[in-house]
């Protein structure tokens, strides 16, 4: 029995010495002035701000094409012509009909004037006078109809000459000389002209979960695979309200400006977009972990004390053996950093966590081994039982 008491006392001394060897190392971070930002990412397509599809309103055969891909054009410049044979014939026919109608009007005008004079003198019946007047009015109407036909034929003939509607660059040429185009239901596209390739934009598809944080004026950066080392800057210029649903995924289009003075950005490139939904520059910040740290009695070493304050938000400093709480007013956060509006100054070292060294691991492993509720390795019961057959102090049992 004495041997058992001596053994237990030795274990207690050993545990006490382990506890004394255990030390707590605290991690600090300085209050620094930096930028707090949050962002969302998306993909989009680069396109010119203004581009026009040039078509034709008349059918015919492409007779001449004066431009090619990448041609620089001016507004009003002739870029193509359709065969005008049929259109000229239609104009001549309409002009002939107009001439005939005008001749008929001249005759009916003179005839009406004669009948009007005779009627006023009572020499003809009212019926003859009314017929002459009707024929005169119908001749006037026919002239007006034929004038409209001539104007239409001239317009169609003018449509056969395709001109550039804006200053710009030809991005696409959809036809070749000799090709027939038909404008029955829709206007066929002949060319696509971009107004200014130095002024581009990105149409980005933003997920419905992120669109709430996007507003006009936010800063944007983006990259393209063609120039992986370059980062381009832009700004949100429009958030479109129309939703697009594809494979049960709802997205919204956001328009982003993309200045292109270097002409590196080409229409159709895919842009990898980062939109900064929150950005505050040169504000005091601390890691979010600093606001979550609290020294507990279990962590205090010999001689260490705590000076706490009642505040919803606070950070801690350690001055010698004293832990001191500082009430702070917080601002925005991005999940990693939190803005400090007041309470501490720049350069202050605040506590963000701790590490336990020394006997902690040994003590923890000892607790785990002695815990009766922990699962045991197969065969360990036999081993324990075998070891337990010997009494405390290591004496063998008497036979």
Short mmCIF file of C-alpha atoms in Angstrom, two decimals:
data_model
loop_
_atom_site.label_atom_id
_atom_site.label_comp_id
_atom_site.label_asym_id
_atom_site.label_seq_id
_atom_site.Cartn_x
_atom_site.Cartn_y
_atom_site.Cartn_z
CA UNK A 1 0.00 0.00 0.00
CA UNK A 2 2.84 2.41 0.63
CA UNK A 3 4.27 1.62 -2.75
CA UNK A 4 0.97 2.71 -4.42
CA UNK A 5 0.98 6.08 -2.62
CA UNK A 6 4.55 6.74 -3.65
CA UNK A 7 3.71 5.95 -7.29
CA UNK A 8 0.65 8.27 -7.39
CA UNK A 9 2.68 11.09 -5.84
CA UNK A 10 5.30 10.66 -8.55
CA UNK A 11 2.67 10.89 -11.29
CA UNK A 12 1.27 14.10 -9.78
CA UNK A 13 4.70 15.69 -9.66
CA UNK A 14 5.29 14.68 -13.29
CA UNK A 15 1.98 16.22 -14.44
CA UNK A 16 2.69 19.41 -12.51
CA UNK A 17 6.10 19.70 -14.12
CA UNK A 18 4.48 19.20 -17.58
CA UNK A 19 1.96 21.95 -16.83
CA UNK A 20 4.76 24.30 -15.88
CA UNK A 21 6.56 23.55 -19.13
CA UNK A 22 3.45 24.40 -21.17
CA UNK A 23 3.61 27.95 -22.62
CA UNK A 24 1.18 30.04 -24.68
CA UNK A 25 2.56 32.03 -27.60
CA UNK A 26 0.33 34.87 -28.81
CA UNK A 27 0.14 36.01 -32.44
CA UNK A 28 -0.05 39.71 -33.20
CA UNK A 29 -1.03 41.85 -36.18
CA UNK A 30 -0.54 45.57 -36.68
CA UNK A 31 -3.31 48.04 -37.36
CA UNK A 32 -2.44 49.18 -40.89
CA UNK A 33 -3.81 51.58 -43.46
CA UNK A 34 -4.75 49.77 -46.67
CA UNK A 35 -7.55 49.10 -49.15
CA UNK A 36 -10.57 46.98 -48.33
CA UNK A 37 -12.29 45.54 -51.37
CA UNK A 38 -14.73 42.84 -52.36
CA UNK A 39 -15.20 41.64 -55.89
CA UNK A 40 -17.12 39.25 -58.11
CA UNK A 41 -15.87 37.49 -61.21
CA UNK A 42 -17.58 36.72 -64.49
CA UNK A 43 -16.90 36.25 -68.18
CA UNK A 44 -17.99 38.46 -71.04
CA UNK A 45 -17.49 39.27 -74.70
CA UNK A 46 -15.68 42.27 -76.12
CA UNK A 47 -17.50 44.22 -78.80
CA UNK A 48 -17.46 47.72 -80.31
CA UNK A 49 -19.63 50.32 -78.63
CA UNK A 50 -21.25 51.15 -82.00
CA UNK A 51 -21.49 48.76 -84.89
CA UNK A 52 -23.92 48.80 -87.79
CA UNK A 53 -25.15 45.99 -90.02
CA UNK A 54 -25.32 47.31 -93.59
CA UNK A 55 -27.96 45.68 -95.78
CA UNK A 56 -30.03 46.33 -98.88
CA UNK A 57 -33.73 47.01 -99.26
CA UNK A 58 -33.89 45.80 -102.87
CA UNK A 59 -33.15 42.44 -104.43
CA UNK A 60 -30.58 41.94 -107.12
CA UNK A 61 -27.12 40.77 -108.07
CA UNK A 62 -24.05 42.26 -106.39
CA UNK A 63 -22.28 44.03 -109.26
CA UNK A 64 -19.34 45.73 -107.53
CA UNK A 65 -17.73 45.58 -104.06
CA UNK A 66 -15.29 48.35 -103.19
CA UNK A 67 -14.21 47.35 -99.67
CA UNK A 68 -12.81 44.34 -97.87
CA UNK A 69 -12.24 43.20 -94.28
CA UNK A 70 -10.59 45.89 -92.11
CA UNK A 71 -11.20 48.61 -94.71
CA UNK A 72 -11.49 52.08 -93.20
CA UNK A 73 -14.58 53.85 -94.58
CA UNK A 74 -16.17 57.29 -94.28
CA UNK A 75 -19.85 58.05 -93.92
CA UNK A 76 -21.48 58.21 -97.38
CA UNK A 77 -18.65 56.35 -99.10
CA UNK A 78 -19.82 53.87 -101.79
CA UNK A 79 -18.90 50.38 -100.63
CA UNK A 80 -20.91 48.23 -103.07
CA UNK A 81 -23.35 48.40 -105.99
CA UNK A 82 -26.12 46.10 -107.18
CA UNK A 83 -26.90 45.50 -110.85
CA UNK A 84 -29.18 48.39 -111.86
CA UNK A 85 -30.56 47.12 -115.16
CA UNK A 86 -34.00 46.15 -113.88
CA UNK A 87 -34.21 49.11 -111.55
CA UNK A 88 -33.45 51.57 -114.35
CA UNK A 89 -36.09 49.88 -116.50
CA UNK A 90 -38.67 50.23 -113.73
CA UNK A 91 -37.84 53.90 -113.38
CA UNK A 92 -38.18 54.50 -117.12
CA UNK A 93 -41.52 52.70 -117.16
CA UNK A 94 -42.79 54.75 -114.22
CA UNK A 95 -41.62 57.94 -115.89
CA UNK A 96 -43.45 57.04 -119.12
CA UNK A 97 -46.67 56.37 -117.21
CA UNK A 98 -46.28 59.73 -115.52
CA UNK A 99 -45.84 61.47 -118.87
CA UNK A 100 -48.99 59.82 -120.23
CA UNK A 101 -50.92 60.78 -117.13
CA UNK A 102 -49.71 64.35 -117.43
CA UNK A 103 -50.82 64.52 -121.08
CA UNK A 104 -54.23 63.18 -120.12
CA UNK A 105 -54.44 65.74 -117.33
CA UNK A 106 -53.64 68.55 -119.78
CA UNK A 107 -56.45 67.42 -122.07
CA UNK A 108 -58.95 66.96 -119.25
CA UNK A 109 -58.04 70.37 -117.83
CA UNK A 110 -58.77 72.11 -121.15
CA UNK A 111 -61.97 70.10 -121.65
CA UNK A 112 -63.16 70.91 -118.13
CA UNK A 113 -62.57 74.62 -118.66
CA UNK A 114 -64.62 74.57 -121.90
CA UNK A 115 -67.52 72.70 -120.32
CA UNK A 116 -67.45 75.00 -117.34
CA UNK A 117 -67.83 78.08 -119.60
CA UNK A 118 -70.66 76.46 -121.58
CA UNK A 119 -72.41 75.38 -118.41
CA UNK A 120 -72.23 78.85 -116.93
CA UNK A 121 -73.90 80.19 -120.14
CA UNK A 122 -76.59 77.51 -119.96
CA UNK A 123 -75.56 75.85 -123.20
CA UNK A 124 -74.94 72.34 -121.77
CA UNK A 125 -76.63 70.21 -119.23
CA UNK A 126 -75.44 69.79 -115.67
CA UNK A 127 -74.74 66.12 -116.37
CA UNK A 128 -72.24 66.95 -119.13
CA UNK A 129 -70.54 69.47 -116.86
CA UNK A 130 -70.27 66.96 -113.97
CA UNK A 131 -68.72 64.32 -116.25
CA UNK A 132 -66.09 66.77 -117.48
CA UNK A 133 -65.27 67.74 -113.90
CA UNK A 134 -65.00 64.08 -112.83
CA UNK A 135 -62.64 63.25 -115.69
CA UNK A 136 -60.47 66.24 -114.77
CA UNK A 137 -60.23 65.20 -111.10
CA UNK A 138 -59.44 61.60 -112.01
CA UNK A 139 -56.65 62.77 -114.31
CA UNK A 140 -55.19 64.81 -111.44
CA UNK A 141 -55.28 61.78 -109.16
CA UNK A 142 -53.61 59.61 -111.77
CA UNK A 143 -50.77 62.07 -112.13
CA UNK A 144 -50.20 62.00 -108.38
CA UNK A 145 -50.16 58.18 -108.38
CA UNK A 146 -47.63 58.08 -111.19
CA UNK A 147 -45.49 60.67 -109.46
CA UNK A 148 -45.32 58.37 -106.44
CA UNK A 149 -44.34 55.46 -108.67
CA UNK A 150 -41.53 57.49 -110.18
CA UNK A 151 -40.31 58.52 -106.72
CA UNK A 152 -40.36 54.88 -105.55
CA UNK A 153 -38.45 53.74 -108.63
CA UNK A 154 -35.82 56.43 -108.04
CA UNK A 155 -35.51 55.41 -104.38
CA UNK A 156 -35.06 51.74 -105.31
CA UNK A 157 -32.45 52.72 -107.83
CA UNK A 158 -30.67 54.67 -105.11
CA UNK A 159 -30.77 51.62 -102.84
CA UNK A 160 -28.73 49.76 -105.42
CA UNK A 161 -25.78 51.92 -104.42
CA UNK A 162 -24.64 50.79 -100.93
CA UNK A 163 -22.94 53.48 -98.87
CA UNK A 164 -21.32 53.44 -95.43
CA UNK A 165 -23.76 54.81 -92.81
CA UNK A 166 -20.97 55.76 -90.37
CA UNK A 167 -17.25 56.35 -90.20
CA UNK A 168 -15.54 53.15 -89.16
CA UNK A 169 -13.87 49.87 -90.02
CA UNK A 170 -15.38 46.97 -91.95
CA UNK A 171 -15.51 44.01 -89.57
CA UNK A 172 -17.41 41.60 -91.79
CA UNK A 173 -18.11 41.14 -95.50
CA UNK A 174 -20.96 38.70 -96.06
CA UNK A 175 -21.26 38.78 -99.89
CA UNK A 176 -19.13 38.55 -103.00
CA UNK A 177 -19.48 40.02 -106.48
CA UNK A 178 -22.00 38.10 -108.55
CA UNK A 179 -23.97 36.89 -105.55
CA UNK A 180 -27.75 37.36 -105.59
CA UNK A 181 -29.39 38.92 -102.56
CA UNK A 182 -33.12 38.82 -101.90
CA UNK A 183 -34.88 41.22 -99.54
CA UNK A 184 -38.23 39.47 -99.34
CA UNK A 185 -38.96 39.19 -95.62
CA UNK A 186 -35.79 40.48 -93.95
CA UNK A 187 -33.01 42.81 -94.99
CA UNK A 188 -29.93 40.75 -95.91
CA UNK A 189 -26.71 41.80 -94.18
CA UNK A 190 -23.90 42.71 -96.56
CA UNK A 191 -21.34 44.28 -94.20
CA UNK A 192 -20.79 44.97 -90.50
CA UNK A 193 -19.05 48.26 -89.76
CA UNK A 194 -17.65 49.22 -86.34
CA UNK A 195 -17.53 52.94 -85.68
CA UNK A 196 -14.45 53.21 -83.42
CA UNK A 197 -12.24 50.29 -82.36
CA UNK A 198 -10.48 52.46 -79.79
CA UNK A 199 -13.72 52.60 -77.81
CA UNK A 200 -14.82 49.07 -76.95
CA UNK A 201 -17.04 47.53 -74.30
CA UNK A 202 -17.50 44.21 -72.50
CA UNK A 203 -20.90 42.57 -72.19
CA UNK A 204 -20.55 40.42 -69.05
CA UNK A 205 -23.02 37.82 -67.79
CA UNK A 206 -23.46 38.23 -64.01
CA UNK A 207 -25.05 35.50 -61.92
CA UNK A 208 -28.29 36.37 -60.12
CA UNK A 209 -26.60 35.81 -56.76
CA UNK A 210 -24.07 38.59 -57.49
CA UNK A 211 -26.09 41.11 -59.50
CA UNK A 212 -27.41 42.85 -56.37
CA UNK A 213 -23.98 44.25 -55.59
CA UNK A 214 -23.29 45.64 -59.07
CA UNK A 215 -24.03 49.33 -59.76
CA UNK A 216 -22.92 51.83 -62.37
CA UNK A 217 -19.56 53.47 -61.80
CA UNK A 218 -17.80 50.53 -60.15
CA UNK A 219 -14.20 49.83 -61.13
CA UNK A 220 -13.51 46.79 -63.28
CA UNK A 221 -10.39 44.95 -64.35
CA UNK A 222 -10.31 42.19 -66.94
CA UNK A 223 -7.94 39.99 -68.89
CA UNK A 224 -8.11 38.21 -72.23
CA UNK A 225 -6.39 34.99 -73.22
CA UNK A 226 -4.73 36.71 -76.18
CA UNK A 227 -2.66 38.87 -73.79
CA UNK A 228 -2.40 36.91 -70.52
CA UNK A 229 0.21 39.28 -69.07
CA UNK A 230 -1.93 42.42 -69.57
CA UNK A 231 -4.68 43.69 -67.28
CA UNK A 232 -7.21 46.08 -68.77
CA UNK A 233 -9.26 48.63 -66.83
CA UNK A 234 -12.89 49.56 -67.27
CA UNK A 235 -15.99 50.76 -65.47
CA UNK A 236 -19.57 49.54 -65.15
CA UNK A 237 -21.68 51.76 -67.43
CA UNK A 238 -25.00 49.90 -67.49
CA UNK A 239 -26.79 47.15 -65.56
CA UNK A 240 -29.47 45.71 -67.81
CA UNK A 241 -32.75 44.62 -66.24
CA UNK A 242 -33.53 41.81 -68.68
CA UNK A 243 -32.77 38.33 -67.33
CA UNK A 244 -31.46 35.45 -69.40
CA UNK A 245 -32.14 31.87 -68.32
CA UNK A 246 -30.07 29.02 -69.68
CA UNK A 247 -29.94 25.54 -68.14
CA UNK A 248 -31.83 26.93 -65.12
CA UNK A 249 -29.08 29.50 -64.56
CA UNK A 250 -30.26 33.12 -64.45
CA UNK A 251 -27.83 35.84 -65.50
CA UNK A 252 -28.00 39.57 -66.20
CA UNK A 253 -25.99 41.53 -68.75
CA UNK A 254 -23.67 44.23 -67.43
CA UNK A 255 -22.01 46.68 -69.83
CA UNK A 256 -18.41 47.61 -69.03
CA UNK A 257 -16.39 50.30 -70.76
CA UNK A 258 -13.11 49.13 -72.30
CA UNK A 259 -10.84 51.87 -73.67
CA UNK A 260 -8.69 50.39 -76.42
CA UNK A 261 -6.09 52.95 -77.46
CA UNK A 262 -3.57 50.17 -78.11
CA UNK A 263 -6.08 48.30 -80.34
CA UNK A 264 -5.17 45.05 -78.58
CA UNK A 265 -8.80 44.30 -77.78
CA UNK A 266 -10.53 42.71 -80.74
CA UNK A 267 -14.27 42.16 -81.20
CA UNK A 268 -15.34 38.73 -80.01
CA UNK A 269 -12.56 38.11 -77.47
CA UNK A 270 -13.61 36.51 -74.19
CA UNK A 271 -12.89 38.69 -71.17
CA UNK A 272 -12.34 37.39 -67.63
CA UNK A 273 -13.91 40.16 -65.59
CA UNK A 274 -13.44 41.26 -61.98
CA UNK A 275 -15.96 43.82 -60.71
CA UNK A 276 -15.05 45.56 -57.44
CA UNK A 277 -18.37 45.84 -55.63
CA UNK A 278 -16.75 47.37 -52.53
CA UNK A 279 -13.59 49.43 -52.48
CA UNK A 280 -12.35 51.79 -49.76
CA UNK A 281 -8.81 53.10 -50.00
CA UNK A 282 -6.44 54.14 -47.19
CA UNK A 283 -8.55 53.03 -44.24
CA UNK A 284 -7.34 51.57 -40.93
CA UNK A 285 -7.81 47.82 -40.91
CA UNK A 286 -7.31 44.80 -38.68
CA UNK A 287 -7.72 41.11 -39.49
CA UNK A 288 -11.20 39.82 -38.73
CA UNK A 289 -9.59 37.35 -36.30
CA UNK A 290 -8.60 40.25 -34.06
CA UNK A 291 -12.27 41.00 -33.35
CA UNK A 292 -12.92 37.35 -32.50
CA UNK A 293 -10.03 36.91 -30.09
CA UNK A 294 -10.70 36.88 -26.33
CA UNK A 295 -8.14 35.79 -23.67
CA UNK A 296 -9.61 33.16 -21.34
CA UNK A 297 -8.61 32.33 -17.78
CA UNK A 298 -7.40 28.93 -18.93
CA UNK A 299 -4.77 30.59 -21.16
CA UNK A 300 -3.37 33.00 -18.56
CA UNK A 301 0.16 32.35 -17.35
CA UNK A 302 1.43 33.10 -13.86
CA UNK A 303 1.14 36.84 -13.11
CA UNK A 304 -0.98 37.69 -16.19
CA UNK A 305 -4.14 39.80 -15.70
CA UNK A 306 -7.03 40.99 -17.88
CA UNK A 307 -8.43 44.53 -18.21
CA UNK A 308 -11.73 44.15 -20.04
CA UNK A 309 -14.27 46.74 -21.24
CA UNK A 310 -17.95 46.43 -22.04
CA UNK A 311 -18.22 47.00 -25.78
CA UNK A 312 -19.85 45.18 -28.71
CA UNK A 313 -16.62 45.36 -30.70
CA UNK A 314 -13.16 45.29 -29.21
CA UNK A 315 -9.60 44.27 -29.91
CA UNK A 316 -6.95 43.16 -27.43
CA UNK A 317 -3.36 44.18 -26.80
CA UNK A 318 -0.81 42.64 -24.45
CA UNK A 319 1.38 45.02 -22.50
CA UNK A 320 3.75 43.00 -20.34
CA UNK A 321 1.54 40.67 -18.30
CA UNK A 322 -1.61 42.70 -18.84
CA UNK A 323 -4.22 41.93 -21.51
CA UNK A 324 -6.06 45.15 -22.34
CA UNK A 325 -9.30 45.43 -24.33
CA UNK A 326 -9.89 48.45 -26.60
CA UNK A 327 -13.42 49.36 -27.68
CA UNK A 328 -13.48 50.05 -31.43
CA UNK A 329 -15.98 51.28 -33.99
CA UNK A 330 -15.91 49.13 -37.10
CA UNK A 331 -16.82 49.90 -40.71
CA UNK A 332 -16.95 47.71 -43.78
CA UNK A 333 -15.46 44.25 -44.00
CA UNK A 334 -14.55 41.83 -46.78
CA UNK A 335 -14.41 38.75 -44.59
CA UNK A 336 -10.65 38.96 -44.14
CA UNK A 337 -10.08 42.57 -43.10
CA UNK A 338 -12.35 44.92 -41.15
CA UNK A 339 -12.24 48.70 -41.22
CA UNK A 340 -11.51 50.41 -37.90
CA UNK A 341 -13.20 53.80 -37.70
CA UNK A 342 -12.00 54.66 -34.19
CA UNK A 343 -10.61 53.09 -31.03
CA UNK A 344 -7.00 52.28 -31.96
CA UNK A 345 -4.29 54.02 -33.94
CA UNK A 346 -2.20 52.87 -36.85
CA UNK A 347 0.72 50.69 -35.85
CA UNK A 348 -0.94 49.26 -32.73
CA UNK A 349 -0.22 45.54 -32.35
CA UNK A 350 -3.41 43.61 -31.60
CA UNK A 351 -3.80 39.96 -30.67
CA UNK A 352 -5.28 37.64 -33.30
CA UNK A 353 -4.66 34.17 -31.85
CA UNK A 354 -2.40 31.90 -29.85
CA UNK A 355 -0.36 28.71 -29.99
CA UNK A 356 0.27 26.32 -27.12
CA UNK A 357 3.75 24.83 -26.92
CA UNK A 358 5.66 22.69 -24.41
CA UNK A 359 3.75 19.94 -22.61
CA UNK A 360 0.42 20.61 -24.28
CA UNK A 361 0.72 17.89 -26.85
CA UNK A 362 2.01 15.38 -24.32
CA UNK A 363 -0.75 16.25 -21.88
CA UNK A 364 -3.40 16.04 -24.56
CA UNK A 365 -2.15 12.67 -25.71
CA UNK A 366 -2.17 11.45 -22.12
CA UNK A 367 -5.76 12.55 -21.66
CA UNK A 368 -6.76 10.82 -24.84
CA UNK A 369 -5.11 7.56 -23.75
CA UNK A 370 -6.78 7.60 -20.32
CA UNK A 371 -10.25 8.57 -21.57
CA UNK A 372 -12.51 5.54 -20.99
CA UNK A 373 -14.94 6.74 -23.68
CA UNK A 374 -12.36 6.75 -26.50
CA UNK A 375 -12.41 3.69 -28.82
CA UNK A 376 -9.57 1.23 -28.24
CA UNK A 377 -7.38 -0.65 -30.68
CA UNK A 378 -8.20 -4.33 -31.26
CA UNK A 379 -6.38 -6.48 -28.69
CA UNK A 380 -5.68 -3.57 -26.39
CA UNK A 381 -8.07 -4.96 -23.75
CA UNK A 382 -5.98 -8.11 -23.46
CA UNK A 383 -2.81 -6.08 -23.17
CA UNK A 384 -4.30 -3.84 -20.50
CA UNK A 385 -5.62 -6.80 -18.62
CA UNK A 386 -2.27 -8.50 -18.76
CA UNK A 387 -0.52 -5.36 -17.51
CA UNK A 388 -3.17 -4.91 -14.81
CA UNK A 389 -2.45 -8.32 -13.36
CA UNK A 390 0.63 -6.86 -11.71
CA UNK A 391 -0.09 -4.79 -8.58
CA UNK A 392 1.04 -1.21 -8.22
CA UNK A 393 4.74 -0.89 -7.65
CA UNK A 394 5.55 -3.66 -10.10
CA UNK A 395 5.46 -6.57 -7.62
CA UNK A 396 4.43 -9.91 -9.08
CA UNK A 397 1.36 -11.56 -7.54
CA UNK A 398 1.91 -14.43 -5.18
CA UNK A 399 1.13 -17.87 -6.51
#
